[in-house]
Coordinates of C-alpha atoms in Angstrom, one line a residue:
Chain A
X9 CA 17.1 -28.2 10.5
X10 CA 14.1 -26.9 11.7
X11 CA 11.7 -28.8 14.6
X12 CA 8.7 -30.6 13.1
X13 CA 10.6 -30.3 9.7
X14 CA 9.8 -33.5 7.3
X15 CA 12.2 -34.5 4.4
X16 CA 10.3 -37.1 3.0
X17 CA 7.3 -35.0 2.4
X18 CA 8.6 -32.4 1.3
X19 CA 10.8 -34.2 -1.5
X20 CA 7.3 -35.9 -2.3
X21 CA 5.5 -32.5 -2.6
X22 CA 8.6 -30.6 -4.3
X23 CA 8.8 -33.9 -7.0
X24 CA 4.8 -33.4 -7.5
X25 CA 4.5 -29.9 -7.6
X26 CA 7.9 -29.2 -10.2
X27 CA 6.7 -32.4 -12.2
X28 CA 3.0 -31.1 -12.5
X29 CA 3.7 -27.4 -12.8
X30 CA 7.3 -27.5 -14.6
X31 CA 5.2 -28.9 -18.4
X32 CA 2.0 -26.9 -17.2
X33 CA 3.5 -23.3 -17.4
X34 CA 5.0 -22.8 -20.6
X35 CA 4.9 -18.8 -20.2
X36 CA 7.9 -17.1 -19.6
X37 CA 8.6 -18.1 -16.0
X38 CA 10.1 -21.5 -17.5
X39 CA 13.1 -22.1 -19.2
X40 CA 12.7 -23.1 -22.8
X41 CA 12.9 -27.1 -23.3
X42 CA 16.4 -27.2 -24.4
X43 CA 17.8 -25.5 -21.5
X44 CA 15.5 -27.5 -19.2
X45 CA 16.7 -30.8 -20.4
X46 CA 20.3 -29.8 -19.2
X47 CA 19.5 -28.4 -16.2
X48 CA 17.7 -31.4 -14.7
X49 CA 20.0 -33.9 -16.0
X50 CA 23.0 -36.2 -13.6
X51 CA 24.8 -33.8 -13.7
X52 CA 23.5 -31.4 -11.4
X53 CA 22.1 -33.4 -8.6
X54 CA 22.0 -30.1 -6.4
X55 CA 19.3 -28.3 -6.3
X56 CA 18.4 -24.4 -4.5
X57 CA 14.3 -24.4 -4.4
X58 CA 13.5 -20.1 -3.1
X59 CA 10.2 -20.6 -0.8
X60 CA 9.2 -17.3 -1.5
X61 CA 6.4 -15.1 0.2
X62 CA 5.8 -11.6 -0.8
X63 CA 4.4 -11.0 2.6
X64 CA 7.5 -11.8 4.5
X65 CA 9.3 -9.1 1.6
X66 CA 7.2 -6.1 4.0
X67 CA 10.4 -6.8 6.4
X68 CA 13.0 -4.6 4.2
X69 CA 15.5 -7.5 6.3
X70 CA 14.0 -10.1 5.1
X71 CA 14.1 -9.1 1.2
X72 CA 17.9 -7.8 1.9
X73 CA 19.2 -10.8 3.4
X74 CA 17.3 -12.7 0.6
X75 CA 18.7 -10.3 -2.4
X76 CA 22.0 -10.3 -0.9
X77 CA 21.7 -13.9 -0.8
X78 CA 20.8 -14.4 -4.0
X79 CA 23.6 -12.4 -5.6
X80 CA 26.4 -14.2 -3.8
X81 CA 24.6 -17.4 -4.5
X82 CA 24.4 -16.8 -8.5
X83 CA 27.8 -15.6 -8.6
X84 CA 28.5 -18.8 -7.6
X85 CA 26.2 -21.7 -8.4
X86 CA 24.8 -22.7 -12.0
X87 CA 21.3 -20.6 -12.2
X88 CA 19.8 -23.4 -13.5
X89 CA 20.6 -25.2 -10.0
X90 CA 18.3 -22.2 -8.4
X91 CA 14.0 -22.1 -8.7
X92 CA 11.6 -20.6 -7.2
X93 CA 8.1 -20.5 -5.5
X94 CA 6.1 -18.2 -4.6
X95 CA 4.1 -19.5 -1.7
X96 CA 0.1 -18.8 -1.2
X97 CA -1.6 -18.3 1.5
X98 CA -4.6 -18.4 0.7
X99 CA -6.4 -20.7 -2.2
X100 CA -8.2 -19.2 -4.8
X101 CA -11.7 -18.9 -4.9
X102 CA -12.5 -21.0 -8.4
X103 CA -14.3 -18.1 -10.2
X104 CA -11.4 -15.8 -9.2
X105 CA -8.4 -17.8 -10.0
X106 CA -8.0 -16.6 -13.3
X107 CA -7.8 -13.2 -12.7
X108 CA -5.6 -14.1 -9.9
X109 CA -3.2 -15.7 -11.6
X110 CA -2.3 -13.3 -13.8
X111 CA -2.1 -10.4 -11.3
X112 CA 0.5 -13.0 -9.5
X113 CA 2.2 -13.5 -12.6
X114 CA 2.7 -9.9 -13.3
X115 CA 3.9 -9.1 -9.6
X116 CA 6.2 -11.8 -9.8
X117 CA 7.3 -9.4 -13.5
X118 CA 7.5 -6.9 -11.6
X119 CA 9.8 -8.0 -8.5
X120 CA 12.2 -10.3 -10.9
X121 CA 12.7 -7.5 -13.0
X122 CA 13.3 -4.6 -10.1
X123 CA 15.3 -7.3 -8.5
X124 CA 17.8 -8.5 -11.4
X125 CA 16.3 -12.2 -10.0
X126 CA 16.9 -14.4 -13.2
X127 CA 16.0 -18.2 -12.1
X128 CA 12.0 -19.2 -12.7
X129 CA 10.1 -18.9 -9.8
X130 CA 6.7 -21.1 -10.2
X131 CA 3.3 -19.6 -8.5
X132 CA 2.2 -23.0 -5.9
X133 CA -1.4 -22.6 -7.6
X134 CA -2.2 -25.9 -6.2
X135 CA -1.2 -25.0 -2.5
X136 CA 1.0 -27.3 -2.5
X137 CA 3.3 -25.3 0.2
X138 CA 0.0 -23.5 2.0
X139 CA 0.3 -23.2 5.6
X140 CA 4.6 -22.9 4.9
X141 CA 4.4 -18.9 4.3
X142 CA 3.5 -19.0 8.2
X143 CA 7.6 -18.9 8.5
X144 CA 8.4 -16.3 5.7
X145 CA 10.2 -16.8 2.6
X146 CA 12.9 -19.9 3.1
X147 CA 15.6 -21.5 1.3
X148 CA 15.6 -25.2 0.3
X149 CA 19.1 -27.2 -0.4
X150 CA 18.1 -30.4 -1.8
X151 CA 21.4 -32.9 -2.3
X152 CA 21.2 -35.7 -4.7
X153 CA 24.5 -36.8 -3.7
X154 CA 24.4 -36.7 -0.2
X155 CA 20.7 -37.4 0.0
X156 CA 19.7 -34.4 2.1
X157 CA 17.8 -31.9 2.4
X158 CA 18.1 -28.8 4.6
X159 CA 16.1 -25.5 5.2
X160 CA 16.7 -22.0 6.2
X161 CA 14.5 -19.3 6.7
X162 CA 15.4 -15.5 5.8
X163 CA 16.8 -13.3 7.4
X164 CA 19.4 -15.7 7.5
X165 CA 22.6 -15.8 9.8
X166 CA 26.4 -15.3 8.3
X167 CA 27.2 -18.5 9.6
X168 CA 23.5 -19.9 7.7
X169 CA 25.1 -18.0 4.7
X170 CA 28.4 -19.5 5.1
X171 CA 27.0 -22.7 5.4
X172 CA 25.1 -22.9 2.5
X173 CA 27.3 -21.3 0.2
X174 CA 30.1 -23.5 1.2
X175 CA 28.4 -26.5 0.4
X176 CA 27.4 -25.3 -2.7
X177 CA 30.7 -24.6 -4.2
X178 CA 33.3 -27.0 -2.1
X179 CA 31.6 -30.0 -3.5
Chain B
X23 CA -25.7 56.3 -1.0
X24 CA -29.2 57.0 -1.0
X25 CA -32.1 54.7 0.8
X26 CA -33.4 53.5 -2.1
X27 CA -29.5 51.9 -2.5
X28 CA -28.9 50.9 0.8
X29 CA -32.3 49.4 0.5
X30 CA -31.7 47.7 -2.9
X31 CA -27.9 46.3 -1.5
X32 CA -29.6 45.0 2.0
X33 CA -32.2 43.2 0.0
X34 CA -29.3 41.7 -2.5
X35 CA -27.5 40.3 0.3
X36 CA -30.6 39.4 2.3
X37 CA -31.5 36.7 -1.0
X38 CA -27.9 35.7 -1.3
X39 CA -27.8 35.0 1.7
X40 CA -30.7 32.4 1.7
X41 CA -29.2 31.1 -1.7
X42 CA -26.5 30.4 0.2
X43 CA -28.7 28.7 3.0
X44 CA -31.1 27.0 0.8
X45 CA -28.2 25.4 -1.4
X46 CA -26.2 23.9 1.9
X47 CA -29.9 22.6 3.1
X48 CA -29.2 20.1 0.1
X49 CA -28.0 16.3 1.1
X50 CA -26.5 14.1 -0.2
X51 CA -28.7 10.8 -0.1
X52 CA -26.5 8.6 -3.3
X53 CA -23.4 8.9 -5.1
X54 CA -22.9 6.7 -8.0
X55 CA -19.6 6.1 -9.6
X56 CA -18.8 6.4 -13.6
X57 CA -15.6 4.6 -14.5
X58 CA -13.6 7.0 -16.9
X59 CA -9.9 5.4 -16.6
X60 CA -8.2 2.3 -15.6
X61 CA -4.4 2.5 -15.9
X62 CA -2.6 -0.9 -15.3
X63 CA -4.1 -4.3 -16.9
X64 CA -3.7 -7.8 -16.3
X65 CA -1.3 -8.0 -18.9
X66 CA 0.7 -4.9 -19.2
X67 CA 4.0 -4.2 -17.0
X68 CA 2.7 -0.4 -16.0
X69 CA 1.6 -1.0 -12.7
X70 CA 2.7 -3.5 -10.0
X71 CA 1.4 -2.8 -6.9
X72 CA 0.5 0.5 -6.4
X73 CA 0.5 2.2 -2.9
X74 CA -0.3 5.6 -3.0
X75 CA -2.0 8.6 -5.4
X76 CA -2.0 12.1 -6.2
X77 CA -3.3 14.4 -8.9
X78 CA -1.5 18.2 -9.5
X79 CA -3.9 20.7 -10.4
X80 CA -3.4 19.8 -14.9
X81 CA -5.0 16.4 -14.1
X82 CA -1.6 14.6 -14.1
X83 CA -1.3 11.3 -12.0
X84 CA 1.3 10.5 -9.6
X85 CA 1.6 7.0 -8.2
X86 CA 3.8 5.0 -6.0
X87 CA 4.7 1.1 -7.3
X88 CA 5.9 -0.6 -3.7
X89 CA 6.9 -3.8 -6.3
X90 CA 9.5 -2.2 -8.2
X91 CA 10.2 0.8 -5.9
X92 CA 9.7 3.6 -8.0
X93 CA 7.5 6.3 -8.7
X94 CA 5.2 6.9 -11.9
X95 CA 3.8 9.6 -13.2
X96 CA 0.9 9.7 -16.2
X97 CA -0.8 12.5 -17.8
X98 CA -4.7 12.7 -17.7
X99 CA -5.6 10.3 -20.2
X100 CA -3.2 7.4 -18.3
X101 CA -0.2 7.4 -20.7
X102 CA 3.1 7.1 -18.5
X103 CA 4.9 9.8 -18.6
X104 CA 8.6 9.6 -16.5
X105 CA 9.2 7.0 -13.9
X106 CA 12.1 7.3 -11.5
X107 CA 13.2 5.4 -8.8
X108 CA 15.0 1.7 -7.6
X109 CA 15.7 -0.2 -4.6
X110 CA 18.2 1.6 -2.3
X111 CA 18.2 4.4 0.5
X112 CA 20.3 7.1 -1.6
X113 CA 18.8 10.3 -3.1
X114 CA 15.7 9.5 -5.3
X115 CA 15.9 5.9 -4.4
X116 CA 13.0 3.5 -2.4
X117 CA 12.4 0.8 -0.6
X118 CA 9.1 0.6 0.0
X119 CA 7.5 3.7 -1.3
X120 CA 4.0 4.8 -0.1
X121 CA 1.9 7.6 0.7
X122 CA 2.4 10.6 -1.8
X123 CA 1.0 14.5 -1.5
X124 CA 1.7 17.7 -3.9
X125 CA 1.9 20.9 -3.3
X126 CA 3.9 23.8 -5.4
X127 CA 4.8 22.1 -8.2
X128 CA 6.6 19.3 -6.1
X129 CA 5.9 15.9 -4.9
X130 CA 6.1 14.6 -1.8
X131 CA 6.9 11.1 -1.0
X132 CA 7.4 8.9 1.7
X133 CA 8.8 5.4 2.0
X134 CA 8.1 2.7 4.6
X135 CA 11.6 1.8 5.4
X136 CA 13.3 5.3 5.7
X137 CA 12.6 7.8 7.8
X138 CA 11.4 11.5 6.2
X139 CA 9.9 12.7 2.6
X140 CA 11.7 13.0 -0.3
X141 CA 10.8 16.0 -2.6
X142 CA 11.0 15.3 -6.5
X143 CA 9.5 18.0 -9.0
X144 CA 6.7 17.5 -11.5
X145 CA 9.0 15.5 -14.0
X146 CA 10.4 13.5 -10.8
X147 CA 13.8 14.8 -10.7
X148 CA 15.0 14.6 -6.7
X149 CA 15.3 17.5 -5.1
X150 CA 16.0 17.2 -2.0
X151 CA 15.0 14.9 1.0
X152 CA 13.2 16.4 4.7
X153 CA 14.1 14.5 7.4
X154 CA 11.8 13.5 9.7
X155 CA 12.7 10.8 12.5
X156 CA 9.4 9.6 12.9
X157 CA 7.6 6.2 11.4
X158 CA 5.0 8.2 9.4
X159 CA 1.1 6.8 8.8
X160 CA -0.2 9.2 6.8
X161 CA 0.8 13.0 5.7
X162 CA -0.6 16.1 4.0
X163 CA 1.5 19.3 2.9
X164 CA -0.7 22.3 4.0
X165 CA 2.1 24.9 2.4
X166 CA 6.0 25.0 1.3
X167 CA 7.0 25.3 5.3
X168 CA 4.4 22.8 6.7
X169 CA 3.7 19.7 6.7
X170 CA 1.1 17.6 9.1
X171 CA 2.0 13.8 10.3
X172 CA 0.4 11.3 11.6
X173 CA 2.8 8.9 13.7
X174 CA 2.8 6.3 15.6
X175 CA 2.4 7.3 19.8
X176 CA 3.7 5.1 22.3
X177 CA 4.1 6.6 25.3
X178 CA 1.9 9.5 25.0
X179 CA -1.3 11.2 24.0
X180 CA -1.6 11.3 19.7
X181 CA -1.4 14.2 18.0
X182 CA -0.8 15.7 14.7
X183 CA 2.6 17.0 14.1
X184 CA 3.5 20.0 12.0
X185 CA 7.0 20.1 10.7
X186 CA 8.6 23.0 9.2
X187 CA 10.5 22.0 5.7
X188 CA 13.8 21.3 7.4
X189 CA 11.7 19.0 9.4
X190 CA 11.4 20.9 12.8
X191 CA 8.6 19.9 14.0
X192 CA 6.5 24.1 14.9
X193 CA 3.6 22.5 16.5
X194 CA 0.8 19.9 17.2
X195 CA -2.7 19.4 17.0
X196 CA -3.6 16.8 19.8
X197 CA -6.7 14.2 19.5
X198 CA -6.3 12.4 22.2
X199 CA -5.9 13.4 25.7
X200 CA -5.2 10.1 26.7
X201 CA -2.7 7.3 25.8
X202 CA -3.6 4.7 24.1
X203 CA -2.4 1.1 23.6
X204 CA 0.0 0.7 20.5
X205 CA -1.5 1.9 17.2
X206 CA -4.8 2.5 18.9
X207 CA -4.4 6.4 18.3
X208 CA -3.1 5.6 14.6
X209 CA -5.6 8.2 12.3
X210 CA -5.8 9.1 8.7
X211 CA -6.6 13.1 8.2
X212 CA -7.4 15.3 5.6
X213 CA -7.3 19.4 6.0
X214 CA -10.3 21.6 4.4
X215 CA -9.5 24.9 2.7
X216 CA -10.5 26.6 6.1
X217 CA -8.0 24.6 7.9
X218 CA -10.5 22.4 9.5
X219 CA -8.9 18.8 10.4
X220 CA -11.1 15.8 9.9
X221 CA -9.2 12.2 11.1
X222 CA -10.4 8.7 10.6
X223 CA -9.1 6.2 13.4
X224 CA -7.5 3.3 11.4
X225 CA -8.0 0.7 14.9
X226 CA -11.4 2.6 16.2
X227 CA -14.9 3.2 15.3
X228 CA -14.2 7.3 15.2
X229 CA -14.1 10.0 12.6
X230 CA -13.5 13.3 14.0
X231 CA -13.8 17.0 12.9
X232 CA -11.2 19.5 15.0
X233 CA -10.9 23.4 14.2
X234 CA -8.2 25.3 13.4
X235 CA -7.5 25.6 16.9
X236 CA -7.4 21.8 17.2
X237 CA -10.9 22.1 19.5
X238 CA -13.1 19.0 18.9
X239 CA -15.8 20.1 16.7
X240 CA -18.0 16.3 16.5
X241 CA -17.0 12.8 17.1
X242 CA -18.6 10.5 15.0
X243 CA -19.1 5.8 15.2
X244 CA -20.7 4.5 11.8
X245 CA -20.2 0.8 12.1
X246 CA -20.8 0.2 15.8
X247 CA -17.6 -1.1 16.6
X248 CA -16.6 -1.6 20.2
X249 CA -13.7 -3.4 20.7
X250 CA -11.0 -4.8 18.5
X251 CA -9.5 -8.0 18.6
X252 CA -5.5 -8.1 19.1
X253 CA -2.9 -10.0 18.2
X254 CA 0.4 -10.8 20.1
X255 CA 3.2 -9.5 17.6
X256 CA 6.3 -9.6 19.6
X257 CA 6.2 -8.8 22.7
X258 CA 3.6 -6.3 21.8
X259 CA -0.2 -6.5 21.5
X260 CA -1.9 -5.1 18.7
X261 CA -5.2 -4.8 16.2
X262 CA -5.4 -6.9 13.8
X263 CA -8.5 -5.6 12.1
X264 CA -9.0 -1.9 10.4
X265 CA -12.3 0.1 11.5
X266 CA -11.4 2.6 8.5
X267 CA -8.2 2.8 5.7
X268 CA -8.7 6.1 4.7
X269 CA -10.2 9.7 4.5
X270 CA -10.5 12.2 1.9
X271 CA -13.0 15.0 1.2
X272 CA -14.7 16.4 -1.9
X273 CA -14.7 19.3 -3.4
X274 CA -17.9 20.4 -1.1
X275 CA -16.0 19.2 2.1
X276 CA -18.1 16.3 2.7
X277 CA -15.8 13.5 4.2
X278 CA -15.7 10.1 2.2
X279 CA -14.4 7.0 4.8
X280 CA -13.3 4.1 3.2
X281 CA -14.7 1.1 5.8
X282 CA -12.3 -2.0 6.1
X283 CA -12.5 -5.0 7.9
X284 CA -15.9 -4.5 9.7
X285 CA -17.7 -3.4 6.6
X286 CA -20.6 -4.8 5.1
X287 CA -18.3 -4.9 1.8
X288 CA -14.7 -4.9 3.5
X289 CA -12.3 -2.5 1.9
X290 CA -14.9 -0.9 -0.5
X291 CA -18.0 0.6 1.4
X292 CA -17.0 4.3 1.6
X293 CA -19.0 6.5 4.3
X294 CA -19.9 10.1 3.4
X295 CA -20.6 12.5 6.3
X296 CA -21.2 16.3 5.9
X297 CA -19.5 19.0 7.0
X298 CA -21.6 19.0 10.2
X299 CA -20.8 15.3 11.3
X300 CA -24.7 14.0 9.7
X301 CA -24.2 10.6 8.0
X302 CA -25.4 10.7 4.2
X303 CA -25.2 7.7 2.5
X304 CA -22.8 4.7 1.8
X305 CA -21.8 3.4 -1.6
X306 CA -19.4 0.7 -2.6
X307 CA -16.5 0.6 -4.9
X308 CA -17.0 -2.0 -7.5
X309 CA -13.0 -3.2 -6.2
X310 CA -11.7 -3.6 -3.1
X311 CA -9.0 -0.7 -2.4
X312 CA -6.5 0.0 0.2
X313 CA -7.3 4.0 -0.1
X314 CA -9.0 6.8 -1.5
X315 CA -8.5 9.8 -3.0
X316 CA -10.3 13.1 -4.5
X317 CA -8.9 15.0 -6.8
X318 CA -9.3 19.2 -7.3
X319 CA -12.1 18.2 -9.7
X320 CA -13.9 15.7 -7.8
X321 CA -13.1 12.7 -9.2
X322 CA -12.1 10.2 -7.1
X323 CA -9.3 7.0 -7.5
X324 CA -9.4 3.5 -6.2
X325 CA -7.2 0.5 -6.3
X326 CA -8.6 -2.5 -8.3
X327 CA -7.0 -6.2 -9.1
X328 CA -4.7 -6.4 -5.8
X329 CA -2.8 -3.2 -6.5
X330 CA -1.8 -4.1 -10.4
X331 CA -4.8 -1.1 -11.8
X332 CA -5.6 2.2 -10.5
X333 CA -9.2 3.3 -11.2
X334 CA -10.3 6.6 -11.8
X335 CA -14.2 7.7 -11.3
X336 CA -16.6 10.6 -12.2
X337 CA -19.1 10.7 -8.7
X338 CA -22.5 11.2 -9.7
X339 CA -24.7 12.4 -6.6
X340 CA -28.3 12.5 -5.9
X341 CA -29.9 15.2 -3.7
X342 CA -32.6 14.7 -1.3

């Protein structure tokens, strides 16, 4: 785990930002209702939150180790286990976040589609993660059943890699 | 040929002449911008972030997406036409796809991430790839066997490098006789039909006009910049703030500057400076855009929206 790096916070900001943006955004991003219900149920107490920041995607290394990721990951773990967000580093100015929105959204089209990248990845329009994008895209591991929560940040190391992916499917 | 003839042909070309003259004498003092195509909306899926433009000579556009590695091609009224392209490093394949250039009924196009131009043909089939082993910053194909670079100089002073189209590089057309610090010397250029080479300094307040044998011609500062503020990246320092993105010329050689970060409107004032090196006038893109680009009928292309619509304009200039 990373120096300076604060679980409780950051289980109070992910609960706040998926429970205020998760009903928000009904566009295609989100899973329909159904599906949703399952997902978050006791059943899967795991879950794989992307911190994802298209800046950090200029180092090709970066988006590799993050797409190679990805794929071992899904081959592996229940996508519904696996979100997204796409971290902002800037907030909006109010009479341009409209407009900004939606050229977000359709980037985000864009790279989930050129990258086969299925789970919902949210846009953190409240800034909820601002300042985190200082440290490129990261990944997330919050454990229900353990209670803990762990981060890595891309490119990540085979052993990081290992690591993750072992305690993702051993349990 | 009698007197009278000689007479007659002296006086022709003695009023031609002063045509000529009296036509160059005219400046431009504004150029205002008529929107007649915006490809890529909010909404649609056409454009995702687009990085670089070019237009063949039957008005068809050429553009590079960066967010879904590919390259598009549209026919003069905007309608996509082919797209090619995905992530990877094999033939026809991108992974971050960039600055584009056409010449012969081929496209040119480079990618961030891997070294050299790939060649595609007008309906984007792959061709065949040139390598070059050099980071390129900008590029401009001046004929089927040569084609200028600007690279990145550490250790030595910049110049323009002229590869051959097996990627030999045949010469160099140095602007700077010194080093410089790292990206200091990086330039955007353009070439005029006479072979005249104009650059822009991306990390200086200088745009330059060289002849065809690479001798200075002017030096010119617009924005009264002195000194750039660096940043530690690395173990390396360097700029963190663009004195110009880009250069281009129109179809009457004046030179268009697109100003960035020390702009009075950053990343949309555009410069124009004749021929000769005099400043003309300054207008401002309604959006801000990461380049520029004239076409071989004067109308010029922007980005607008963050890189998700491409904007084409008709210039309308005023005369003094």
């Amino acid at each position: 785990m990373r120096r300076g790096f604060r679980p409780f916070l950051v289980i109070v900001a992910l609960g706040l930002f998926l429970s205020t943006a998760i009903p928000k955004n009904g566009g295609a991003e989100d899973p329909p209702p159904a599906e949703r219900h399952q997902k978050s149920g006791p059943s899967s107490p795991r879950l794989i939150v992307f911190l994802i920041d298209f800046n950090a995607f200029l180092c090709p290394s970066c988006l590799d180790s993050f797409l190679h990721f990805h794929k071992k990951l899904e081959a592996r773990v229940n996508a519904s286990q696996m979100w997204g967000i796409l971290m902002i580093d800037h907030p909006f100015q109010e009479s341009k976040k409209e407009t900004k929105m939606k050229i977000l959204h359709k980037k985000l089209r864009g790279f989930k589609k050129a990258n086969h990248i299925k789970f919902p990845i949210l846009i953190d329009h409240l800034g909820v993660f601002r300042g985190w994008s200082k440290e490129g895209t990261a990944i997330i591991l919050l454990d229900g059943t353990s209670q803990k929560i762990r981060k890595y940040n891309f490119p990540l190391t085979p052993q990081e890699m290992r690591e993750i992916i072992d305690h993702e499917t051993v349990h | 040929m009698s007197r009278k003839s000689y007479a007659f042909v002296l006086l022709f070309l003695t009023v031609s002449l002063f045509s000529i003259l009296f036509s160059t004498e005219k400046e431009i003092s504004r150029i205002g911008l008529e929107e007649i195509l915006s490809i890529g909306s909010l909404e649609d899926d056409i454009l995702f972030q687009w990085a670089g433009v070019v237009v063949d000579p039957r008005g068809n556009i050429y553009v590079t997406d960066a967010m879904d590695y590919s390259l598009k091609k549209f026919d003069p009224q905007g309608n996509l036409l082919h797209k090619t392209g995905r992530r990877g490093q094999g033939p026809g394949e991108f992974m971050a796809p960039r600055l584009l250039d056409c010449w012969g009924g081929f496209i040119y196009v480079t990618d961030q991430h891997i070294p050299g131009i790939q060649v595609f043909d007008t309906d984007l089939n792959f061709k065949r790839r040139i390598t070059i082993r050099r980071p390129i910053s900008d590029f401009r194909v001046l004929s089927e066997s040569q084609i200028a670079v600007s690279t990145l100089h550490m250790k030595k002073a910049a110049s323009i490098l002229v590869f051959n189209s097996k990627g030999k590089l045949v010469r160099s057309i140095r602007y700077t006789q010194e080093k410089m610090p790292l990206m200091m010397s990086m330039v955007s250029f353009e070439f005029d039909k006479q072979g005249h080479m104009y650059i822009a300094f991306t990390f200086q307040d200088r745009i330059e006009k060289y002849d065809q044998g690479g001798k200075k011609v002017w030096s010119e500062s617009l924005l009264n910049v002195r000194k750039t503020k660096k940043v530690k990246v690395s173990s390396y320092l360097v700029p963190d703030k663009i004195v110009y993105k880009d250069i281009a010329l129109d179809i009457f050689e004046n030179v268009f500057v697109l100003g960035g970060h020390f702009s009075k409107n950053e990343s949309s004032d555009v410069y124009v400076v004749s021929p000769e090196g005099r400043y003309l006038t300054v207008f401002t893109l309604p959006h801000r855009s990461h380049c520029l680009y004239i076409d071989s009928r004067n109308f010029l292309y922007s980005r607008a929206n963050d890189g998700v619509t491409l904007k084409k304009y008709k210039m309308h200039y005023s005369y003094q």
